[in-house]
Short mmCIF file of C-alpha atoms and ligand atoms in Angstrom, two decimals:
data_model
loop_
_atom_site.label_atom_id
_atom_site.label_comp_id
_atom_site.label_asym_id
_atom_site.label_seq_id
_atom_site.Cartn_x
_atom_site.Cartn_y
_atom_site.Cartn_z
CA MET A 1 82.87 -36.02 -83.51
CA LEU A 2 85.46 -34.27 -85.96
CA ILE A 3 84.84 -32.45 -89.27
CA LEU A 4 87.39 -31.37 -91.44
CA GLY A 5 86.13 -27.93 -93.29
CA LEU A 6 87.15 -26.69 -96.45
CA GLU A 7 86.47 -23.37 -97.59
CA THR A 8 87.39 -21.70 -101.22
CA SER A 9 84.01 -19.51 -102.24
CA CYS A 10 86.20 -16.54 -103.06
CA ASP A 11 90.20 -15.45 -102.30
CA GLU A 12 90.65 -17.18 -99.47
CA THR A 13 91.99 -21.30 -99.13
CA ALA A 14 91.15 -22.30 -96.01
CA ALA A 15 90.63 -25.69 -93.81
CA ALA A 16 89.91 -26.31 -90.12
CA VAL A 17 89.46 -29.20 -88.02
CA VAL A 18 86.48 -28.70 -85.58
CA ALA A 19 85.13 -31.18 -82.61
CA ASN A 20 81.47 -31.62 -81.85
CA GLY A 21 80.57 -28.30 -84.08
CA ARG A 22 82.12 -26.04 -81.75
CA LEU A 23 85.40 -26.59 -80.18
CA VAL A 24 87.87 -25.23 -83.17
CA LEU A 25 91.10 -27.74 -83.26
CA SER A 26 92.71 -25.90 -85.91
CA SER A 27 91.98 -23.35 -88.86
CA VAL A 28 94.40 -22.80 -91.27
CA VAL A 29 93.51 -19.70 -94.03
CA ALA A 30 95.95 -18.80 -97.05
CA SER A 31 94.75 -15.42 -98.66
CA GLN A 32 95.21 -14.65 -101.79
CA THR A 33 95.55 -10.81 -101.08
CA GLU A 34 98.66 -10.46 -102.75
CA LEU A 35 97.88 -12.44 -105.83
CA HIS A 36 94.68 -9.82 -106.45
CA ALA A 37 96.03 -6.05 -105.05
CA GLU A 38 97.45 -5.04 -108.34
CA TYR A 39 93.85 -5.42 -109.79
CA ALA A 40 92.27 -4.13 -106.51
CA GLY A 41 89.68 -7.10 -106.65
CA VAL A 42 89.34 -10.55 -106.92
CA VAL A 43 90.16 -11.89 -110.24
CA PRO A 44 88.26 -15.30 -110.70
CA GLU A 45 90.52 -17.16 -112.96
CA LEU A 46 93.40 -16.49 -110.69
CA ALA A 47 91.69 -17.30 -107.59
CA SER A 48 90.60 -21.05 -108.92
CA ARG A 49 93.90 -21.51 -109.91
CA ALA A 50 95.50 -20.60 -106.74
CA HIS A 51 92.97 -22.95 -104.91
CA ALA A 52 93.83 -25.77 -106.88
CA GLU A 53 97.63 -25.27 -105.93
CA ARG A 54 96.67 -24.88 -102.44
CA VAL A 55 94.11 -26.85 -100.98
CA LEU A 56 95.94 -30.43 -100.21
CA PRO A 57 98.78 -28.40 -98.64
CA ILE A 58 96.01 -26.38 -96.43
CA VAL A 59 94.22 -29.16 -95.74
CA ARG A 60 97.32 -31.06 -94.29
CA GLY A 61 98.62 -28.15 -92.65
CA ALA A 62 94.65 -28.13 -90.86
CA LEU A 63 95.07 -31.84 -89.80
CA GLU A 64 98.67 -31.09 -88.59
CA SER A 65 98.18 -28.44 -86.77
CA ALA A 66 95.14 -30.02 -85.01
CA GLY A 67 96.89 -33.19 -84.24
CA VAL A 68 94.63 -35.62 -86.36
CA GLY A 69 95.16 -38.10 -88.74
CA LEU A 70 92.66 -38.25 -91.76
CA GLY A 71 91.38 -41.84 -90.56
CA MET A 72 90.09 -39.77 -87.28
CA ILE A 73 88.12 -37.51 -89.63
CA ASP A 74 84.06 -38.29 -88.97
CA ALA A 75 82.77 -36.23 -91.60
CA VAL A 76 84.31 -33.58 -94.55
CA ALA A 77 82.50 -30.20 -95.05
CA VAL A 78 82.74 -27.74 -98.07
CA GLY A 79 81.27 -24.49 -98.74
CA ASN A 80 79.29 -25.09 -101.66
CA ARG A 81 77.59 -21.83 -101.92
CA PRO A 82 77.41 -18.92 -102.67
CA GLY A 83 80.59 -17.89 -104.28
CA LEU A 84 82.84 -17.76 -107.61
CA ILE A 85 81.95 -20.91 -109.44
CA GLY A 86 85.37 -21.78 -110.49
CA SER A 87 86.66 -21.27 -107.00
CA LEU A 88 83.62 -23.14 -105.09
CA LEU A 89 84.41 -26.07 -107.59
CA VAL A 90 87.93 -26.64 -105.90
CA GLY A 91 86.42 -26.46 -102.61
CA VAL A 92 83.51 -29.09 -103.62
CA ALA A 93 85.75 -31.23 -105.95
CA ALA A 94 88.24 -31.89 -103.34
CA ALA A 95 85.53 -32.41 -100.40
CA LYS A 96 84.03 -34.93 -102.75
CA ALA A 97 87.16 -37.02 -103.08
CA LEU A 98 88.53 -37.00 -99.50
CA ALA A 99 84.54 -37.89 -98.21
CA TRP A 100 84.69 -41.19 -101.04
CA SER A 101 88.46 -42.20 -100.35
CA LEU A 102 87.56 -42.05 -96.29
CA GLY A 103 84.14 -43.73 -96.73
CA LYS A 104 82.74 -40.83 -94.66
CA PRO A 105 80.18 -38.07 -95.03
CA LEU A 106 79.83 -35.44 -97.09
CA ILE A 107 78.35 -31.97 -95.99
CA GLY A 108 77.79 -28.83 -98.32
CA VAL A 109 77.33 -25.68 -96.00
CA ASP A 110 76.32 -22.44 -97.20
CA HIS A 111 78.83 -19.96 -96.91
CA VAL A 112 76.48 -16.86 -95.68
CA HIS A 113 74.51 -18.85 -92.94
CA ALA A 114 78.13 -19.96 -91.71
CA HIS A 115 79.34 -16.50 -91.24
CA LEU A 116 76.35 -16.11 -88.65
CA TYR A 117 77.74 -19.76 -86.87
CA ALA A 118 81.42 -18.20 -86.81
CA GLY A 119 80.36 -16.56 -83.32
CA ALA A 120 79.43 -20.06 -81.70
CA LEU A 121 82.98 -21.16 -82.23
CA ALA A 122 85.30 -21.80 -79.38
CA GLU A 123 89.04 -22.58 -79.11
CA ASP A 124 88.74 -23.32 -75.30
CA GLU A 125 86.69 -26.28 -74.24
CA ALA A 126 85.36 -24.27 -71.02
CA GLU A 127 83.19 -22.15 -73.92
CA THR A 128 81.64 -25.13 -75.57
CA SER A 129 79.48 -26.30 -72.95
CA PRO A 130 76.16 -27.41 -74.35
CA ASP A 131 74.18 -24.96 -72.00
CA GLY A 132 76.75 -21.81 -73.52
CA LEU A 133 74.81 -21.57 -76.63
CA GLY A 134 71.57 -23.29 -77.62
CA THR A 135 68.06 -23.31 -78.07
CA SER A 136 67.69 -20.18 -75.88
CA LEU A 137 69.37 -18.20 -78.56
CA PHE A 138 66.00 -18.54 -80.95
CA PRO A 139 64.31 -16.72 -82.56
CA ALA A 140 67.35 -14.85 -83.12
CA LEU A 141 67.92 -11.52 -85.47
CA GLY A 142 71.22 -12.75 -87.83
CA LEU A 143 73.01 -9.85 -89.84
CA VAL A 144 76.12 -11.04 -92.04
CA VAL A 145 78.21 -7.66 -93.88
CA SER A 146 80.94 -8.94 -96.17
CA GLY A 147 82.59 -8.42 -99.00
CA GLY A 148 80.13 -9.96 -101.18
CA HIS A 149 76.68 -10.17 -99.05
CA THR A 150 74.84 -8.23 -96.81
CA SER A 151 71.37 -9.46 -95.39
CA LEU A 152 69.39 -9.66 -92.30
CA TYR A 153 68.07 -13.36 -91.35
CA GLU A 154 65.46 -14.26 -88.73
CA LEU A 155 66.61 -17.81 -87.73
CA ASP A 156 64.72 -20.11 -85.38
CA SER A 157 67.69 -22.54 -85.69
CA TRP A 158 71.05 -22.69 -87.05
CA LEU A 159 69.70 -24.43 -89.87
CA ASN A 160 66.62 -22.34 -90.63
CA PRO A 161 67.51 -18.84 -91.57
CA ARG A 162 64.66 -16.59 -93.34
CA ARG A 163 66.22 -13.58 -95.06
CA LEU A 164 64.36 -10.38 -94.44
CA GLY A 165 66.54 -8.13 -96.16
CA ALA A 166 69.44 -7.66 -98.13
CA THR A 167 71.52 -4.81 -100.16
CA ILE A 168 69.92 -3.62 -103.36
CA ASP A 169 73.34 -2.93 -104.66
CA ASP A 170 77.01 -2.83 -103.09
CA ALA A 171 77.53 -5.04 -100.22
CA MET A 172 78.83 -3.22 -97.19
CA GLY A 173 82.42 -4.70 -97.29
CA GLU A 174 82.19 -3.97 -101.22
CA ALA A 175 81.16 -0.40 -100.42
CA PHE A 176 84.12 -0.07 -97.50
CA ASP A 177 86.76 -1.63 -100.39
CA LYS A 178 85.84 1.06 -102.96
CA ALA A 179 85.61 3.95 -100.60
CA ALA A 180 89.29 2.61 -99.70
CA THR A 181 90.55 2.88 -103.25
CA ILE A 182 88.78 6.34 -103.83
CA LEU A 183 91.25 7.76 -101.01
CA GLY A 184 93.77 5.91 -102.27
CA LEU A 185 94.17 3.37 -99.69
CA PRO A 186 96.05 -0.11 -100.28
CA TYR A 187 93.84 -3.15 -101.03
CA PRO A 188 91.77 -4.59 -99.05
CA GLY A 189 90.36 -1.17 -98.22
CA GLY A 190 88.08 -2.32 -95.56
CA PRO A 191 90.82 -2.80 -92.66
CA ASN A 192 92.89 -0.02 -93.73
CA LEU A 193 89.59 2.46 -94.06
CA ASP A 194 89.04 1.13 -90.64
CA ARG A 195 92.80 1.69 -89.45
CA LEU A 196 92.59 5.43 -90.89
CA ALA A 197 89.40 6.32 -89.68
CA SER A 198 90.75 5.13 -86.20
CA GLU A 199 93.48 8.03 -85.78
CA PRO A 200 93.49 10.28 -83.07
CA GLY A 201 91.65 13.41 -84.41
CA ALA A 202 89.94 11.93 -87.26
CA ASN A 203 86.62 13.66 -87.36
CA GLU A 204 83.76 11.96 -88.17
CA ARG A 205 81.53 14.86 -88.48
CA ALA A 206 83.71 16.42 -91.40
CA VAL A 207 81.48 15.32 -94.07
CA ASP A 208 77.60 14.48 -93.80
CA PHE A 209 77.66 11.13 -95.70
CA PRO A 210 73.92 9.63 -96.31
CA VAL A 211 72.61 6.80 -94.13
CA SER A 212 70.69 5.01 -96.76
CA ARG A 213 66.86 4.23 -95.40
CA LEU A 214 64.89 3.07 -98.63
CA GLY A 215 61.39 2.80 -98.15
CA ARG A 216 59.72 3.15 -94.64
CA GLU A 217 59.59 -0.49 -93.38
CA SER A 218 62.51 -1.59 -95.85
CA LEU A 219 64.92 -4.17 -94.07
CA ASP A 220 67.10 -3.95 -97.57
CA PHE A 221 70.31 -2.10 -97.57
CA SER A 222 71.74 0.16 -100.22
CA PHE A 223 75.98 1.40 -100.46
CA SER A 224 75.77 2.99 -103.85
CA GLY A 225 74.71 6.29 -102.49
CA LEU A 226 77.11 6.05 -99.75
CA LYS A 227 80.43 5.22 -102.53
CA THR A 228 79.18 7.90 -104.84
CA SER A 229 79.31 10.13 -102.28
CA MET A 230 82.90 9.61 -101.24
CA LEU A 231 83.60 9.91 -105.05
CA TYR A 232 82.45 12.96 -105.52
CA ALA A 233 83.41 14.07 -101.80
CA VAL A 234 87.47 13.54 -103.45
CA HIS A 235 87.07 14.30 -106.95
CA GLY A 236 84.12 16.63 -107.10
CA VAL A 237 80.75 16.38 -108.71
CA PRO A 238 81.20 15.48 -112.24
CA GLY A 239 78.88 16.63 -115.38
CA GLU A 240 76.74 20.07 -115.44
CA ARG A 241 76.66 20.59 -111.59
CA SER A 242 80.41 21.01 -111.29
CA GLY A 243 80.04 24.57 -111.78
CA GLY A 244 80.71 24.83 -107.76
CA PRO A 245 83.46 24.87 -105.64
CA ALA A 246 86.43 22.33 -105.87
CA PRO A 247 86.51 19.75 -103.73
CA PRO A 248 89.36 20.63 -100.89
CA PRO A 249 92.69 18.96 -101.59
CA LEU A 250 93.10 15.42 -100.40
CA THR A 251 95.23 16.08 -97.36
CA ALA A 252 96.38 13.72 -94.74
CA GLU A 253 94.05 15.14 -92.40
CA ARG A 254 91.11 15.22 -95.09
CA ARG A 255 91.49 12.04 -95.88
CA ARG A 256 91.34 10.78 -92.16
CA ASP A 257 88.06 12.93 -91.74
CA LEU A 258 86.88 11.02 -94.65
CA ALA A 259 87.43 7.75 -93.90
CA ALA A 260 85.77 8.03 -90.32
CA SER A 261 82.99 9.45 -91.56
CA PHE A 262 82.47 7.23 -94.21
CA GLN A 263 82.40 4.26 -91.89
CA ARG A 264 79.87 6.58 -89.36
CA ALA A 265 77.49 6.72 -92.12
CA ALA A 266 78.29 3.26 -92.91
CA CYS A 267 77.63 1.75 -89.44
CA ALA A 268 74.61 4.05 -88.64
CA ALA A 269 72.94 2.35 -91.98
CA ALA A 270 73.89 -1.21 -90.60
CA VAL A 271 72.45 -0.48 -87.19
CA LEU A 272 69.45 1.46 -88.19
CA LYS A 273 68.14 -1.86 -89.84
CA ILE A 274 68.63 -3.81 -86.74
CA GLU A 275 66.61 -1.45 -84.85
CA ARG A 276 64.34 -1.63 -87.82
CA ALA A 277 64.09 -5.73 -87.84
CA VAL A 278 63.15 -5.58 -83.97
CA GLU A 279 60.67 -3.01 -84.52
CA VAL A 280 59.00 -5.09 -87.46
CA ALA A 281 59.60 -8.59 -85.85
CA GLY A 282 57.73 -6.89 -82.59
CA GLN A 283 54.65 -6.08 -84.73
CA ARG A 284 54.12 -9.14 -85.44
CA GLY A 285 54.45 -10.67 -82.13
CA VAL A 286 57.67 -12.32 -82.57
CA ARG A 287 60.73 -11.16 -79.78
CA TYR A 288 64.35 -12.14 -80.52
CA ARG A 289 66.48 -13.64 -78.17
CA ALA A 290 69.91 -12.78 -79.48
CA LEU A 291 71.68 -10.92 -81.88
CA LEU A 292 74.04 -13.35 -84.36
CA THR A 293 76.60 -10.97 -86.20
CA GLY A 294 79.47 -12.24 -88.53
CA GLY A 295 81.47 -11.88 -92.12
CA GLY A 296 84.26 -9.57 -92.88
CA VAL A 297 82.97 -6.17 -91.76
CA THR A 298 82.15 -7.38 -88.33
CA ALA A 299 85.87 -7.27 -87.81
CA ASN A 300 85.40 -3.40 -87.97
CA SER A 301 86.03 -1.66 -84.88
CA ARG A 302 83.30 0.81 -84.96
CA LEU A 303 80.54 -1.82 -86.10
CA ARG A 304 81.95 -4.07 -83.39
CA GLN A 305 80.98 -1.01 -80.64
CA GLU A 306 78.05 -0.21 -82.29
CA LEU A 307 76.20 -3.92 -82.51
CA ALA A 308 77.54 -4.17 -78.51
CA GLN A 309 75.56 -0.88 -78.21
CA VAL A 310 72.33 -1.87 -80.21
CA ALA A 311 72.40 -5.29 -78.57
CA ALA A 312 72.36 -3.73 -75.11
CA ARG A 313 69.62 -1.23 -75.89
CA ARG A 314 67.42 -4.13 -76.95
CA GLY A 315 68.15 -6.24 -74.06
CA LEU A 316 69.78 -8.86 -76.95
CA PRO A 317 72.72 -10.78 -76.32
CA LEU A 318 75.05 -10.34 -79.21
CA VAL A 319 77.12 -13.41 -80.67
CA ILE A 320 79.93 -11.83 -82.95
CA PRO A 321 83.12 -13.61 -83.62
CA PRO A 322 86.87 -12.70 -82.41
CA VAL A 323 88.34 -10.78 -85.26
CA ALA A 324 90.04 -13.89 -86.83
CA TRP A 325 86.76 -15.59 -87.62
CA CYS A 326 84.73 -12.81 -89.18
CA VAL A 327 86.79 -12.90 -92.20
CA ASP A 328 86.27 -16.23 -94.13
CA ASN A 329 87.59 -19.36 -92.79
CA ALA A 330 86.69 -23.11 -92.64
CA ALA A 331 86.06 -23.25 -88.95
CA MET A 332 82.86 -21.68 -89.33
CA ILE A 333 81.97 -24.29 -92.45
CA ALA A 334 82.88 -27.51 -90.53
CA GLY A 335 80.84 -25.80 -87.39
CA LEU A 336 77.68 -25.43 -89.11
CA ALA A 337 78.18 -29.01 -90.96
CA GLY A 338 78.37 -30.03 -87.19
CA GLU A 339 74.87 -29.07 -86.77
CA ARG A 340 73.55 -30.54 -89.99
CA LEU A 341 75.18 -33.73 -89.36
CA ARG A 342 73.56 -33.44 -86.12
CA CYS A 343 69.83 -33.33 -87.69
CA GLY A 344 70.46 -35.81 -90.39
CA ARG A 345 71.10 -33.69 -93.14
CA ALA A 346 74.45 -34.99 -94.88
CA ASP A 347 74.83 -34.70 -98.56
CA ASP A 348 75.79 -37.03 -101.12
CA LEU A 349 78.49 -36.80 -104.26
CA SER A 350 76.03 -35.27 -106.15
CA LEU A 351 76.72 -31.72 -104.24
CA GLN A 352 76.83 -29.24 -106.57
CA ALA A 353 78.81 -26.12 -106.38
CA VAL A 354 75.92 -22.94 -106.67
CA PRO A 355 77.12 -19.54 -107.47
CA THR A 356 73.93 -18.12 -105.27
CA THR A 357 73.04 -18.17 -101.60
CA ALA A 358 70.50 -20.92 -100.65
CA VAL A 359 67.84 -18.14 -98.80
O1 KG4 B 401 83.55 -12.36 -95.34
P1 KG4 B 401 84.96 -12.01 -96.28
O2 KG4 B 401 85.97 -12.46 -95.65
O3 KG4 B 401 84.60 -12.64 -97.36
C1 KG4 B 401 83.37 -12.58 -98.27
O4 KG4 B 401 82.65 -13.50 -97.72
O5 KG4 B 401 82.64 -11.24 -99.13
O6 KG4 B 401 84.36 -10.43 -95.82
C2 KG4 B 401 85.43 -9.80 -96.75
C3 KG4 B 401 85.22 -8.10 -96.46
C4 KG4 B 401 86.27 -7.25 -97.52
O7 KG4 B 401 85.26 -6.40 -98.26
C5 KG4 B 401 86.68 -6.21 -96.36
O8 KG4 B 401 87.45 -5.06 -96.71
C6 KG4 B 401 86.04 -6.32 -95.49
O9 KG4 B 401 85.26 -7.46 -95.02
N1 KG4 B 401 86.29 -6.28 -94.13
C7 KG4 B 401 86.51 -4.52 -93.29
C8 KG4 B 401 87.23 -5.07 -92.49
N2 KG4 B 401 87.88 -6.12 -91.81
C9 KG4 B 401 87.48 -6.99 -93.37
N3 KG4 B 401 85.64 -4.06 -93.35
C10 KG4 B 401 85.84 -2.73 -92.63
N4 KG4 B 401 86.41 -2.76 -91.69
C11 KG4 B 401 87.23 -4.14 -91.74
N5 KG4 B 401 88.21 -3.62 -90.09
ZN1 ZN B 402 82.74 -14.60 -96.06
#
């Protein structure tokens, strides 16, 4: 079963061909980074125009790279939520047109849930054995950390995520991007901050940035305090409290230390909530059998290490995508659509683009 997936929810135009929901035959991503760099953030109107120009060439590229013709496609999938509405509409319209003209099923996929599925994909047929990843993963704890979303889920199947908590302000990736901008790093900030924090000699204890806990049992996240602390560490505290000493000059060494200290606190917040979620589930008599992770920030070198450590401490197999599939891509859309199709959950041409996530 071959599924063509489309993804246009934010600033990546992507298409992929996935076989049997697991094997990635092609995954093509056209990033719009250069288009939005001068604004240090995604400009929705520019994004949707770029999607409209690129979507068909990208689909053609994905088919060519997979070595399949349109006639061989069994279903067309699209990330139809959540995202920028103008951007989503381009992908949804293109997917509808393709599905209708081919007479094949159309499958809408929640982009955030698809991030959790990315770790189940493989490029090598040997890794897609039916018993490789399956029901033995569930119930699972899921963590999505991206530029737009930061959420914890409990899943009893790939298609049944229940949200346990989410950020009450900034998403984790958004906090990385803003902290990077404060440090004067080029857009997109997350990967650049990661690189700076990984430089030899970076002192992650130079600044004791706050790790948000919220309520004692809360599984929500908050990153805006951490971001503001970075602002104050660089520019000083504004207003009436500003009688104190000026912040140290922003030397190359100080920037590196601030990046490492920020990254340490941000990762600690994510790990803390995972530990808490496992404990809260235990009190309900639920024992997770795997930790599923995904989203752009799971590309972060430190977070990857810490996720491996917390999963090992808790005796949970860690399902984490390779770096290329952490960030937005269409393979995860086509993959999760395979699960939907298998369970008879295809959509029809009334499928809508929706700015919010399903759960
Ligand atoms: O999943 P994604 O591509 O888009 C959304 O669905 O939001 O995530 C993009 C986010 C951006 O905020 C980006 O800075 C962040 O993921 N990111 C990283 C790293 N690579 C991407 N953050 C920290 N370290 C990285 N290595
Ligand atoms: Zn995403």
